[in-house]
């Protein structure tokens, strides 16, 4: 008769965890610990946290970039973080609890909106929208881009040209006279043969190079997809994070001081522009 393995007592396990956490906190909060050394002390007390610290630092660095588009990366990094926070068989109880807590915060606090999906679609490497599991979400994105393209066309056409197009329709009597040619007329429609700009972009070959510059790509293909390129410039210019603008405000606080309070707005703009674009060696 085999003896069944005794299950651990939940109360005993909880007490052991409390003792472990208290000991680690005492190590972190020791008097010799300086504030700037606190993060490294936490990682020493909890070595397993280093893995999470690394992935979150990578996500922060990518989403807070100020020189390149970042909005299309929001859904990408959210998916990566969710997959990274999934429980693993090698995780200890403390680490798995931390993962579960972080995953819960991600799900509750962060949501992918239509604007994030549009930005992802407007990146040639991500236009297949593989991260969107639901097919109706892909159709929603495609239809929204088509709607934006039509809005651009209408604005460029102007009210005069639209009225001229409507008024140039043939009268009803003239249409009746042409009914006798229906047996020899071409049945194909130019609208059916001509692929719309959004569909042409979807079917266009995706770039494969590693060092890919999305802004340069749209500049090169602006003549092929003029309206979609216009939408791409508008949406991809939206930052995923406010960190870049907050850094600019912080810099402006150093520029406009009590001794330099008479600077003109244009001069301040020039100084901030130079500060953010001159390479630091």
mmCIF file of C-alpha atoms in Angstrom:
data_model
loop_
_atom_site.group_PDB
_atom_site.id
_atom_site.type_symbol
_atom_site.label_atom_id
_atom_site.label_comp_id
_atom_site.label_asym_id
_atom_site.label_seq_id
_atom_site.Cartn_x
_atom_site.Cartn_y
_atom_site.Cartn_z
ATOM 1 C CA UNK A 1 0.000 0.000 0.000
ATOM 2 C CA UNK A 2 1.544 3.261 -1.134
ATOM 3 C CA UNK A 3 1.373 6.239 1.147
ATOM 4 C CA UNK A 4 0.052 9.430 -0.395
ATOM 5 C CA UNK A 5 2.327 12.413 -0.191
ATOM 6 C CA UNK A 6 1.165 14.837 2.483
ATOM 7 C CA UNK A 7 0.072 18.204 1.149
ATOM 8 C CA UNK A 8 1.821 21.238 2.630
ATOM 9 C CA UNK A 9 -0.134 23.159 5.215
ATOM 10 C CA UNK A 10 -1.196 26.531 3.764
ATOM 11 C CA UNK A 11 -0.720 28.276 7.106
ATOM 12 C CA UNK A 12 2.839 26.959 7.481
ATOM 13 C CA UNK A 13 3.691 27.975 3.903
ATOM 14 C CA UNK A 14 2.288 31.468 4.472
ATOM 15 C CA UNK A 15 4.330 31.865 7.658
ATOM 16 C CA UNK A 16 7.514 30.781 5.896
ATOM 17 C CA UNK A 17 6.862 33.238 3.077
ATOM 18 C CA UNK A 18 6.272 36.041 5.576
ATOM 19 C CA UNK A 19 9.549 35.273 7.314
ATOM 20 C CA UNK A 20 11.389 35.187 4.003
ATOM 21 C CA UNK A 21 9.878 38.501 2.883
ATOM 22 C CA UNK A 22 10.682 40.130 6.231
ATOM 23 C CA UNK A 23 14.294 38.995 6.023
ATOM 24 C CA UNK A 24 14.658 40.293 2.471
ATOM 25 C CA UNK A 25 13.017 43.616 3.351
ATOM 26 C CA UNK A 26 15.364 44.002 6.310
ATOM 27 C CA UNK A 27 18.281 43.466 3.942
ATOM 28 C CA UNK A 28 16.919 46.095 1.508
ATOM 29 C CA UNK A 29 15.998 48.655 4.197
ATOM 30 C CA UNK A 30 19.235 48.359 6.132
ATOM 31 C CA UNK A 31 20.743 51.628 7.347
ATOM 32 C CA UNK A 32 23.806 51.309 5.113
ATOM 33 C CA UNK A 33 21.653 51.201 1.968
ATOM 34 C CA UNK A 34 21.699 54.448 0.003
ATOM 35 C CA UNK A 35 18.667 55.474 -2.027
ATOM 36 C CA UNK A 36 20.523 55.162 -5.347
ATOM 37 C CA UNK A 37 21.623 51.645 -4.394
ATOM 38 C CA UNK A 38 18.121 50.513 -3.479
ATOM 39 C CA UNK A 39 17.214 48.993 -6.910
ATOM 40 C CA UNK A 40 20.398 46.911 -6.982
ATOM 41 C CA UNK A 41 19.753 45.748 -3.408
ATOM 42 C CA UNK A 42 16.248 44.637 -4.407
ATOM 43 C CA UNK A 43 17.643 42.631 -7.320
ATOM 44 C CA UNK A 44 20.201 41.020 -4.995
ATOM 45 C CA UNK A 45 17.506 40.128 -2.498
ATOM 46 C CA UNK A 46 15.248 38.776 -5.245
ATOM 47 C CA UNK A 47 17.510 37.493 -8.085
ATOM 48 C CA UNK A 48 14.489 36.252 -10.026
ATOM 49 C CA UNK A 49 13.267 39.856 -10.365
ATOM 50 C CA UNK A 50 16.188 40.639 -12.679
ATOM 51 C CA UNK A 51 14.443 38.837 -15.533
ATOM 52 C CA UNK A 52 11.360 41.020 -15.228
ATOM 53 C CA UNK A 53 13.456 44.139 -14.710
ATOM 54 C CA UNK A 54 15.256 43.516 -18.009
ATOM 55 C CA UNK A 55 12.121 43.021 -20.147
ATOM 56 C CA UNK A 56 10.355 46.037 -18.642
ATOM 57 C CA UNK A 57 13.435 48.218 -19.213
ATOM 58 C CA UNK A 58 13.498 47.156 -22.862
ATOM 59 C CA UNK A 59 9.807 47.992 -23.260
ATOM 60 C CA UNK A 60 10.262 51.383 -21.583
ATOM 61 C CA UNK A 61 13.253 52.260 -23.766
ATOM 62 C CA UNK A 62 11.411 51.311 -26.968
ATOM 63 C CA UNK A 63 8.162 53.139 -26.137
ATOM 64 C CA UNK A 64 9.846 56.294 -24.806
ATOM 65 C CA UNK A 65 12.034 56.858 -27.883
ATOM 66 C CA UNK A 66 11.787 60.372 -29.299
ATOM 67 C CA UNK A 67 13.634 60.058 -32.638
ATOM 68 C CA UNK A 68 11.548 57.283 -34.199
ATOM 69 C CA UNK A 69 7.823 56.361 -34.389
ATOM 70 C CA UNK A 70 6.655 54.383 -31.379
ATOM 71 C CA UNK A 71 2.847 54.136 -31.506
ATOM 72 C CA UNK A 72 2.904 50.937 -33.585
ATOM 73 C CA UNK A 73 5.047 49.266 -30.890
ATOM 74 C CA UNK A 74 2.400 49.578 -28.167
ATOM 75 C CA UNK A 75 0.495 46.429 -29.120
ATOM 76 C CA UNK A 76 3.742 44.583 -29.882
ATOM 77 C CA UNK A 77 5.278 45.213 -26.454
ATOM 78 C CA UNK A 78 2.016 44.614 -24.605
ATOM 79 C CA UNK A 79 1.792 41.187 -26.232
ATOM 80 C CA UNK A 80 5.449 40.451 -25.390
ATOM 81 C CA UNK A 81 4.994 41.428 -21.752
ATOM 82 C CA UNK A 82 1.850 39.318 -21.410
ATOM 83 C CA UNK A 83 3.642 36.284 -22.838
ATOM 84 C CA UNK A 84 6.668 36.920 -20.615
ATOM 85 C CA UNK A 85 4.447 37.071 -17.519
ATOM 86 C CA UNK A 86 2.852 33.687 -18.133
ATOM 87 C CA UNK A 87 3.604 31.179 -15.336
ATOM 88 C CA UNK A 88 6.465 28.758 -15.832
ATOM 89 C CA UNK A 89 7.199 25.426 -14.192
ATOM 90 C CA UNK A 90 10.615 26.709 -13.065
ATOM 91 C CA UNK A 91 9.198 29.726 -11.171
ATOM 92 C CA UNK A 92 9.211 29.695 -7.405
ATOM 93 C CA UNK A 93 6.155 30.756 -5.435
ATOM 94 C CA UNK A 94 7.344 34.338 -4.918
ATOM 95 C CA UNK A 95 8.186 34.877 -8.575
ATOM 96 C CA UNK A 96 4.957 33.327 -9.866
ATOM 97 C CA UNK A 97 2.948 35.567 -7.499
ATOM 98 C CA UNK A 98 4.810 38.617 -8.785
ATOM 99 C CA UNK A 99 4.158 37.582 -12.378
ATOM 100 C CA UNK A 100 0.463 37.113 -11.696
ATOM 101 C CA UNK A 101 0.244 40.547 -10.055
ATOM 102 C CA UNK A 102 2.052 42.270 -12.942
ATOM 103 C CA UNK A 103 -0.100 40.491 -15.512
ATOM 104 C CA UNK A 104 -3.266 41.559 -13.693
ATOM 105 C CA UNK A 105 -2.128 45.201 -13.716
ATOM 106 C CA UNK A 106 -1.310 45.020 -17.439
ATOM 107 C CA UNK A 107 -4.731 43.611 -18.293
ATOM 108 C CA UNK A 108 -6.580 46.116 -16.114
ATOM 109 C CA UNK A 109 -4.617 49.279 -16.922
ATOM 110 C CA UNK A 110 -3.698 48.909 -20.579
ATOM 111 C CA UNK A 111 -5.999 48.477 -23.553
ATOM 112 C CA UNK A 112 -5.286 48.503 -27.278
ATOM 113 C CA UNK A 113 -7.459 51.062 -29.060
ATOM 114 C CA UNK A 114 -8.225 51.531 -32.742
ATOM 115 C CA UNK A 115 -5.472 54.143 -33.048
ATOM 116 C CA UNK A 116 -2.844 51.606 -31.927
ATOM 117 C CA UNK A 117 -4.187 49.114 -34.474
ATOM 118 C CA UNK A 118 -4.085 51.725 -37.242
ATOM 119 C CA UNK A 119 -0.465 52.559 -36.383
ATOM 120 C CA UNK A 120 0.420 48.866 -36.506
ATOM 121 C CA UNK A 121 -1.312 48.460 -39.880
ATOM 122 C CA UNK A 122 0.542 51.490 -41.274
ATOM 123 C CA UNK A 123 3.894 49.868 -40.495
ATOM 124 C CA UNK A 124 4.687 47.779 -43.612
ATOM 125 C CA UNK A 125 6.165 44.942 -41.545
ATOM 126 C CA UNK A 126 3.124 44.722 -39.257
ATOM 127 C CA UNK A 127 0.297 45.355 -41.737
ATOM 128 C CA UNK A 128 -0.849 41.710 -41.578
ATOM 129 C CA UNK A 129 -2.031 42.438 -38.002
ATOM 130 C CA UNK A 130 -1.073 38.981 -36.736
ATOM 131 C CA UNK A 131 -1.523 40.136 -33.140
ATOM 132 C CA UNK A 132 -5.240 40.690 -33.752
ATOM 133 C CA UNK A 133 -6.854 37.313 -33.229
ATOM 134 C CA UNK A 134 -10.356 38.435 -34.168
ATOM 135 C CA UNK A 135 -10.980 38.810 -37.900
ATOM 136 C CA UNK A 136 -13.573 41.558 -37.462
ATOM 137 C CA UNK A 137 -10.861 43.681 -35.818
ATOM 138 C CA UNK A 138 -8.785 43.467 -39.004
ATOM 139 C CA UNK A 139 -11.784 44.388 -41.126
ATOM 140 C CA UNK A 140 -12.489 47.326 -38.814
ATOM 141 C CA UNK A 141 -8.941 48.617 -39.294
ATOM 142 C CA UNK A 142 -9.094 48.221 -43.091
ATOM 143 C CA UNK A 143 -12.468 49.948 -43.296
ATOM 144 C CA UNK A 144 -11.283 52.802 -41.088
ATOM 145 C CA UNK A 145 -8.253 53.413 -43.316
ATOM 146 C CA UNK A 146 -10.498 53.362 -46.392
ATOM 147 C CA UNK A 147 -12.784 55.892 -44.726
ATOM 148 C CA UNK A 148 -9.807 58.164 -43.987
ATOM 149 C CA UNK A 149 -8.620 57.826 -47.598
ATOM 150 C CA UNK A 150 -12.049 58.848 -48.884
ATOM 151 C CA UNK A 151 -12.076 61.846 -46.533
ATOM 152 C CA UNK A 152 -8.713 62.977 -47.920
ATOM 153 C CA UNK A 153 -9.953 62.598 -51.501
ATOM 154 C CA UNK A 154 -13.068 64.636 -50.762
ATOM 155 C CA UNK A 155 -11.073 67.410 -49.102
ATOM 156 C CA UNK A 156 -8.663 67.557 -52.032
ATOM 157 C CA UNK A 157 -11.480 67.538 -54.591
ATOM 158 C CA UNK A 158 -13.194 70.562 -53.057
ATOM 159 C CA UNK A 159 -16.908 71.446 -53.196
ATOM 160 C CA UNK A 160 -16.736 72.860 -56.767
ATOM 161 C CA UNK A 161 -15.367 69.680 -58.297
ATOM 162 C CA UNK A 162 -17.865 67.499 -56.403
ATOM 163 C CA UNK A 163 -20.782 69.589 -57.678
ATOM 164 C CA UNK A 164 -19.395 69.386 -61.225
ATOM 165 C CA UNK A 165 -19.172 65.612 -60.977
ATOM 166 C CA UNK A 166 -22.785 65.331 -59.847
ATOM 167 C CA UNK A 167 -24.121 67.776 -62.470
ATOM 168 C CA UNK A 168 -22.263 66.024 -65.316
ATOM 169 C CA UNK A 169 -24.416 62.910 -65.007
ATOM 170 C CA UNK A 170 -26.218 62.187 -68.320
ATOM 171 C CA UNK A 171 -29.976 62.888 -68.461
ATOM 172 C CA UNK A 172 -32.434 60.066 -68.249
ATOM 173 C CA UNK A 173 -33.527 60.315 -71.902
ATOM 174 C CA UNK A 174 -29.932 59.930 -73.123
ATOM 175 C CA UNK A 175 -29.533 56.830 -70.973
ATOM 176 C CA UNK A 176 -32.642 55.286 -72.540
ATOM 177 C CA UNK A 177 -31.259 55.836 -76.053
ATOM 178 C CA UNK A 178 -28.109 53.862 -75.231
ATOM 179 C CA UNK A 179 -30.013 50.806 -74.044
ATOM 180 C CA UNK A 180 -29.888 49.356 -77.556
ATOM 181 C CA UNK A 181 -26.114 48.818 -77.217
ATOM 182 C CA UNK A 182 -26.318 46.623 -74.164
ATOM 183 C CA UNK A 183 -25.625 43.466 -76.167
ATOM 184 C CA UNK A 184 -22.240 44.735 -77.351
ATOM 185 C CA UNK A 185 -21.166 46.873 -74.374
ATOM 186 C CA UNK A 186 -18.219 45.843 -72.205
ATOM 187 C CA UNK A 187 -19.686 44.337 -69.036
ATOM 188 C CA UNK A 188 -16.539 44.914 -66.945
ATOM 189 C CA UNK A 189 -16.497 47.894 -64.606
ATOM 190 C CA UNK A 190 -13.436 50.094 -64.094
ATOM 191 C CA UNK A 191 -14.182 50.127 -60.364
ATOM 192 C CA UNK A 192 -13.992 46.347 -60.256
ATOM 193 C CA UNK A 193 -10.764 46.162 -62.267
ATOM 194 C CA UNK A 194 -8.969 48.929 -60.460
ATOM 195 C CA UNK A 195 -7.712 47.896 -57.029
ATOM 196 C CA UNK A 196 -8.240 50.505 -54.352
ATOM 197 C CA UNK A 197 -5.221 52.046 -52.666
ATOM 198 C CA UNK A 198 -5.687 50.276 -49.330
ATOM 199 C CA UNK A 199 -5.989 46.829 -50.953
ATOM 200 C CA UNK A 200 -2.906 47.567 -53.054
ATOM 201 C CA UNK A 201 -0.981 48.419 -49.890
ATOM 202 C CA UNK A 202 -2.161 45.219 -48.189
ATOM 203 C CA UNK A 203 -1.017 43.095 -51.148
ATOM 204 C CA UNK A 204 2.282 44.953 -51.544
ATOM 205 C CA UNK A 205 5.380 42.940 -50.640
ATOM 206 C CA UNK A 206 6.508 43.525 -47.068
ATOM 207 C CA UNK A 207 10.119 44.660 -46.540
ATOM 208 C CA UNK A 208 12.548 42.112 -45.107
ATOM 209 C CA UNK A 209 15.576 44.201 -44.122
ATOM 210 C CA UNK A 210 16.634 44.273 -40.472
ATOM 211 C CA UNK A 211 17.490 47.974 -40.117
ATOM 212 C CA UNK A 212 14.148 49.214 -41.377
ATOM 213 C CA UNK A 213 13.202 52.903 -41.329
ATOM 214 C CA UNK A 214 9.424 53.234 -41.632
ATOM 215 C CA UNK A 215 9.539 56.978 -42.365
ATOM 216 C CA UNK A 216 12.012 56.499 -45.232
ATOM 217 C CA UNK A 217 9.861 53.681 -46.604
ATOM 218 C CA UNK A 218 6.776 55.871 -46.740
ATOM 219 C CA UNK A 219 8.786 58.677 -48.334
ATOM 220 C CA UNK A 220 9.895 56.307 -51.106
ATOM 221 C CA UNK A 221 6.389 54.900 -51.662
ATOM 222 C CA UNK A 222 4.397 58.126 -51.293
ATOM 223 C CA UNK A 223 3.756 58.274 -55.045
ATOM 224 C CA UNK A 224 2.399 54.712 -55.095
ATOM 225 C CA UNK A 225 0.188 55.158 -52.003
ATOM 226 C CA UNK A 226 -0.290 58.947 -51.705
ATOM 227 C CA UNK A 227 -3.363 58.960 -49.466
ATOM 228 C CA UNK A 228 -2.262 56.096 -47.214
ATOM 229 C CA UNK A 229 1.144 57.769 -46.888
ATOM 230 C CA UNK A 230 -0.593 60.966 -45.757
ATOM 231 C CA UNK A 231 -2.465 58.990 -43.073
ATOM 232 C CA UNK A 232 0.755 57.217 -42.042
ATOM 233 C CA UNK A 233 2.567 60.506 -41.503
ATOM 234 C CA UNK A 234 -0.278 61.764 -39.320
ATOM 235 C CA UNK A 235 -0.711 58.654 -37.162
ATOM 236 C CA UNK A 236 2.898 57.488 -36.842
ATOM 237 C CA UNK A 237 3.898 60.949 -35.606
ATOM 238 C CA UNK A 238 1.861 60.359 -32.426
ATOM 239 C CA UNK A 239 4.179 59.219 -29.593
ATOM 240 C CA UNK A 240 3.292 56.115 -27.606
ATOM 241 C CA UNK A 241 4.444 57.787 -24.371
ATOM 242 C CA UNK A 242 4.499 61.305 -22.985
ATOM 243 C CA UNK A 243 8.054 60.789 -21.710
ATOM 244 C CA UNK A 244 9.645 62.704 -24.611
ATOM 245 C CA UNK A 245 7.458 65.785 -24.109
ATOM 246 C CA UNK A 246 8.021 65.621 -20.349
ATOM 247 C CA UNK A 247 11.775 65.633 -20.960
ATOM 248 C CA UNK A 248 11.360 68.720 -23.143
ATOM 249 C CA UNK A 249 9.367 70.482 -20.416
ATOM 250 C CA UNK A 250 12.069 69.579 -17.905
ATOM 251 C CA UNK A 251 14.738 71.007 -20.211
ATOM 252 C CA UNK A 252 12.664 74.157 -20.720
ATOM 253 C CA UNK A 253 12.659 74.618 -16.956
ATOM 254 C CA UNK A 254 16.448 74.831 -16.990
ATOM 255 C CA UNK A 255 16.496 77.143 -20.023
ATOM 256 C CA UNK A 256 13.935 79.660 -18.749
ATOM 257 C CA UNK A 257 15.231 80.580 -15.299
ATOM 258 C CA UNK A 258 15.026 83.690 -13.136
ATOM 259 C CA UNK A 259 18.098 85.149 -14.818
ATOM 260 C CA UNK A 260 16.843 84.263 -18.307
ATOM 261 C CA UNK A 261 13.171 85.105 -17.982
ATOM 262 C CA UNK A 262 13.221 87.626 -20.868
ATOM 263 C CA UNK A 263 13.982 85.094 -23.607
ATOM 264 C CA UNK A 264 11.682 85.274 -26.595
ATOM 265 C CA UNK A 265 9.516 82.191 -27.357
ATOM 266 C CA UNK A 266 11.326 81.672 -30.655
ATOM 267 C CA UNK A 267 14.707 81.670 -28.926
ATOM 268 C CA UNK A 268 13.479 79.112 -26.388
ATOM 269 C CA UNK A 269 12.188 76.902 -29.218
ATOM 270 C CA UNK A 270 15.556 77.104 -30.986
ATOM 271 C CA UNK A 271 17.460 76.187 -27.815
ATOM 272 C CA UNK A 272 15.181 73.209 -27.111
ATOM 273 C CA UNK A 273 15.462 72.077 -30.738
ATOM 274 C CA UNK A 274 19.257 72.178 -30.599
ATOM 275 C CA UNK A 275 19.295 70.427 -27.221
ATOM 276 C CA UNK A 276 17.211 67.507 -28.478
ATOM 277 C CA UNK A 277 18.901 67.109 -31.869
ATOM 278 C CA UNK A 278 22.610 67.713 -31.266
ATOM 279 C CA UNK A 279 24.353 64.389 -30.737
ATOM 280 C CA UNK A 280 25.878 64.024 -27.292
ATOM 281 C CA UNK A 281 29.409 62.571 -27.360
#
